[in-house]
Structures are given as structure tokens and as C-alpha cells.
Coordinates of C-alpha atoms in Angstrom, one line a residue:
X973 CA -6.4 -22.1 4.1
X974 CA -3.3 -20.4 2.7
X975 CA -2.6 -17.2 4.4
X976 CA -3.8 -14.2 2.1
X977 CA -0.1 -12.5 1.2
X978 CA 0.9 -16.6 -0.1
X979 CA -2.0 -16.7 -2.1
X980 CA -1.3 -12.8 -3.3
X981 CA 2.4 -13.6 -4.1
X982 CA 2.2 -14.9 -8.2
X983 CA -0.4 -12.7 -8.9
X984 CA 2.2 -9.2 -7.7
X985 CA 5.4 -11.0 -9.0
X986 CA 3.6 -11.5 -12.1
X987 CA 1.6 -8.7 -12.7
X988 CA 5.6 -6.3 -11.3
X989 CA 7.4 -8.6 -14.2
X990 CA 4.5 -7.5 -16.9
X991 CA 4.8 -4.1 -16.0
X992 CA 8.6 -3.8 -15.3
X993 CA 8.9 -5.1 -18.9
X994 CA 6.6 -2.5 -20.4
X995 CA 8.0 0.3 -18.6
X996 CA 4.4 0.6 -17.3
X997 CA 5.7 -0.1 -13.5
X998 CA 3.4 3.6 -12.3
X999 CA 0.4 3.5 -14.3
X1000 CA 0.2 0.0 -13.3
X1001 CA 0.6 1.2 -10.1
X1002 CA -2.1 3.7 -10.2
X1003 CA -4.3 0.4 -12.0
X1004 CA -3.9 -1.6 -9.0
X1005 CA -4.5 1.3 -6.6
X1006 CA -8.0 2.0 -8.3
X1007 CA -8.6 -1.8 -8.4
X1008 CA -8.1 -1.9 -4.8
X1009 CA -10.2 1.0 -3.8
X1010 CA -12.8 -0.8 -5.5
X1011 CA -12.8 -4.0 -3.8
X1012 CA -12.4 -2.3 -0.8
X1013 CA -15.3 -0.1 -1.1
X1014 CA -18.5 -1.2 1.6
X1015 CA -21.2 -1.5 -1.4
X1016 CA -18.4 -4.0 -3.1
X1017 CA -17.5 -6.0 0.2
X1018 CA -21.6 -6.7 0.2
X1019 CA -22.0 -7.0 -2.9
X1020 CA -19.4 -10.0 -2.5
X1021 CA -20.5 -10.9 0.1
X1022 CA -24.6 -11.4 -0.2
X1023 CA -25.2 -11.8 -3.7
X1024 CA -24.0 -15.2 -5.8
X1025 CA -22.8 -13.7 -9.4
X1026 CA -21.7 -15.1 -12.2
X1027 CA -18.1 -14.1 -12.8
X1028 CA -19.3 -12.4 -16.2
X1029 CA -21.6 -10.5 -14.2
X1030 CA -18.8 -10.0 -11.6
X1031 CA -16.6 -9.1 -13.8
X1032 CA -18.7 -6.8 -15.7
X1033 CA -20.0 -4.9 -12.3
X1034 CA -16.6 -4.4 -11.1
X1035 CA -15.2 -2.9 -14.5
X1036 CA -18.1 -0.6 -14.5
X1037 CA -17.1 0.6 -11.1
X1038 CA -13.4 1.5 -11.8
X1039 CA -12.6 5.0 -12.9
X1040 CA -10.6 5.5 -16.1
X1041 CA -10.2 3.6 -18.6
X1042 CA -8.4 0.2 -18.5
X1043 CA -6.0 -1.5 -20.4
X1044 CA -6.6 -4.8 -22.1
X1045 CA -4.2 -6.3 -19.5
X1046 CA -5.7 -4.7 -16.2
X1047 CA -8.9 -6.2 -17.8
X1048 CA -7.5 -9.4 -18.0
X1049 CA -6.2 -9.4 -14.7
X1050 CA -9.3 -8.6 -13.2
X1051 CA -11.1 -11.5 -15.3
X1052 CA -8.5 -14.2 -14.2
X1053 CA -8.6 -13.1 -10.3
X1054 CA -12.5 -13.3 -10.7
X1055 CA -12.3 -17.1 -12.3
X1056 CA -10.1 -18.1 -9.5
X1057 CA -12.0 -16.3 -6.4
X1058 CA -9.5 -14.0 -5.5
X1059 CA -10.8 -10.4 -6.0
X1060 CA -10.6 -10.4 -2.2
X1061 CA -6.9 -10.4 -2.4
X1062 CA -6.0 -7.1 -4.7
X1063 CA -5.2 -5.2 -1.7
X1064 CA -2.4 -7.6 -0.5
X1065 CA -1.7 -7.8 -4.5
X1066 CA -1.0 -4.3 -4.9
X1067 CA 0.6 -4.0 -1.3
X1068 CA 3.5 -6.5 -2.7
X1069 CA 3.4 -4.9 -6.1
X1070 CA 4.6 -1.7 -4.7
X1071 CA 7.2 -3.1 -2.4
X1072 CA 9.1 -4.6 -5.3
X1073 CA 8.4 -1.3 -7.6
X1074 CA 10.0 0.4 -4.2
X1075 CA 12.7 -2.1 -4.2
X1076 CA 13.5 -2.0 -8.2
X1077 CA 13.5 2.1 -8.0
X1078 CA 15.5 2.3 -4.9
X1079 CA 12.6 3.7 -2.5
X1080 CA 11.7 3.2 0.6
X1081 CA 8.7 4.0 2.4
X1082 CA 8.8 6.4 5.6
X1083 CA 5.9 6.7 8.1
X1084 CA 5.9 10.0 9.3
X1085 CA 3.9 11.1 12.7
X1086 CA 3.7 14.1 13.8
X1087 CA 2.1 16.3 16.9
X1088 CA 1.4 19.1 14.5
X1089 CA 1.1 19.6 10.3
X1090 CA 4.5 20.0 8.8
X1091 CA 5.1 22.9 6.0
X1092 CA 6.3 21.9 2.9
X1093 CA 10.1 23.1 3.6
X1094 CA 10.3 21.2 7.3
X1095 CA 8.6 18.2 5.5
X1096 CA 11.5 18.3 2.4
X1097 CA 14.2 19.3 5.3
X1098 CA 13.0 15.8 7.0
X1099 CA 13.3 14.1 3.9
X1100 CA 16.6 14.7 2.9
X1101 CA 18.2 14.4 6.1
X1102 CA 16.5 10.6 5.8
X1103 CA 17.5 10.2 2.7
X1104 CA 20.7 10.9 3.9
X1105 CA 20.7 8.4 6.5
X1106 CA 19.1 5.7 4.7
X1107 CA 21.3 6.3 1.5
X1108 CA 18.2 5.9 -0.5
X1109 CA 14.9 7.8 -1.6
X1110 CA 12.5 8.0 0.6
X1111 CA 8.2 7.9 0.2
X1112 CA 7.2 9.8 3.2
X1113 CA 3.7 9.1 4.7
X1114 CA 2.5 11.6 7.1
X1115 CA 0.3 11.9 9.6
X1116 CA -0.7 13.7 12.3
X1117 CA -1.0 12.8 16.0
X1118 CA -1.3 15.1 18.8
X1119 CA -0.5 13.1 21.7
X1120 CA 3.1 12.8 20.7
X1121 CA 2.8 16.0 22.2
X1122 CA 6.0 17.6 20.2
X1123 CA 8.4 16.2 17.4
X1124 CA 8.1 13.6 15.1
X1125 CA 8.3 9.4 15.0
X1126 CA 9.4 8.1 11.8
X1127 CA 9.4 4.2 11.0
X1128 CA 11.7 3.1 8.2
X1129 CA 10.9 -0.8 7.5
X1130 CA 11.7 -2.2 11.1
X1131 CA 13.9 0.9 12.3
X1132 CA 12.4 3.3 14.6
X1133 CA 13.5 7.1 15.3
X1134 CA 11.4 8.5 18.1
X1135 CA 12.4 12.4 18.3
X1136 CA 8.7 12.8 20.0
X1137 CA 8.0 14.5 23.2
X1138 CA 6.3 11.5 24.0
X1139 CA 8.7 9.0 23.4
X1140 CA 11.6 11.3 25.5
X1141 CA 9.1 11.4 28.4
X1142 CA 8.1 7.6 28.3
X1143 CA 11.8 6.9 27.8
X1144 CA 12.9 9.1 31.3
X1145 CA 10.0 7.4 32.9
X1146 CA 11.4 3.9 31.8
X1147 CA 14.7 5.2 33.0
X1148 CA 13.6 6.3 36.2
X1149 CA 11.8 3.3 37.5
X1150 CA 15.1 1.2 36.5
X1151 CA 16.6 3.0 39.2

């Protein structure tokens, strides 16, 4: 079988070429994000996984469980991943769908972790000075783990900056055994 982001790949370049061309690229963002938390939820999984529905029923199960209103396109979208079996794959759809809205607005997603909660000026101080390095905007996502003991980790795509306690300390260690 096709891996899963193959199969996912028409269905985001379509769906970022309908919205790019309606101006709609966030709301249909925030669509797919919904979407996805919906197929992702336990009750759904199960619900997909034990029971054999029709795709009307399907269909009309899974709109009842998204919050907000939809427009006649998301609708659509739903109905022609449900005729061809691949509800399953929104996540991986909305996964590419925001790398080319990234990619098309100049953005770039950070992943931010931290030994202790940044304030909202050291987390906009962080920001810029990537920005800066990067030369483009940046989408931080933060978290929080304490056995970096101190500092911060930030990936940016495939580029690593370890300012951590952690990573200093496994570094010296690395350093010292080369000896």
C-alpha cells in the first residue's frame, strides 16, 4: 500500500490551490484543523474502526461532529475523501496543506523547548533574533522540558541550535571521552 503522505499529496495540493485562489488560505486552515481533530478523536477512530457505515451515514456523523459551520466546499471535501476511504488521511492532508501555506507566506515553523516557561517578551526576543537568522518569519512552538536543565533547543526544519544545559554538558562529556 501507498505510504499515507503519497496518498495525502493531491488532496493538500488541491485543496492549498482552492484556497490560495479564494484568498481563503487561513480559514481553510482552521477547516482542516477542525477536520482533523475530528478524525483523530478516540470515539471517531472506533467508530471507524468497528462499525461498517454507509458513506451518507459517515458523512452525515462526521459533519455533525465538527464545530462551526462549514462551507459548501469543506463539505464537499469531506464527502469526496469519504467515497474514496481516506478520512484516515486528513491529518497528513492538513500537515502538507500548512507546509505550503508556510511556504507561500514566507513562514517557517520553530520548535521551541525549553527547561522553564518563557514570558511573553523573552519568547518575542527569541523570535526575532530567529527571524533574524533565518531571514524569514517564524511559527514558534513551545514547549517545556525540564531535563534540559537550563536554556533552550530550537529546531528549524533540519537545523538544530542546542543552547540547553543539557546539550553543553552531553557535548563536554562527548568531548572528553574523545580525549
Amino acid at each position: 500500500m501507498a505510504e499515507n503522505a503519497t496518498l495525502a499529496r493531491p488532496y493538500a495540493e488541491a485543496v492549498f490551490r482552492l484556497a490560495d485562489a479564494g484568498g481563503a488560505l487561513a480559514p481553510w486552515s482552521a477547516t482542516l484543523r477542525t477536520l482533523t481533530q475530528v478524525v483523530e478523536h478516540p470515539d471517531m477512530q472506533e467508530c471507524l474502526a468497528k462499525y461498517d457505515l454507509t458513506a451518507p451515514q459517515l458523512q452525515e456523523l462526521f459533519l455533525s461532529l465538527c464545530s462551526g459551520e462549514l462551507s459548501a466546499e469543506a463539505k464537499k471535501f469531506v464527502a469526496l475523501l469519504i467515497e474514496y476511504d481516506r478520512l484516515t488521511l486528513l491529518p497528513e492532508i492538513f500537515g502538507q496543506f500548512e507546509a505550503l501555506k508556510n511556504e507561500r507566506e514566507g513562514v517557517v515553523d520553530a520548535q521551541i523547548t525549553t527547561a522553564f516557561a518563557l514570558e511573553g517578551a523573552q519568547l518575542a526576543s527569541l523570535v526575532a533574533d530567529l527571524e533574524k537568522r533565518f531571514k524569514r518569519k517564524i511559527n514558534p512552538q513551545v514547549s517545556i522540558d525540564s531535563d534540559l536543565i537550563g536554556g533552550v533547543r530550537v529546531v528549524v526544519g533540519d537545523e538544530v541550535i542546542d543552547g540547553s544545559v543539557r546539550g553543553k554538558l552531553n557535548a563536554m562529556a562527548a568531548g572528553l571521552l574523545a580525549s
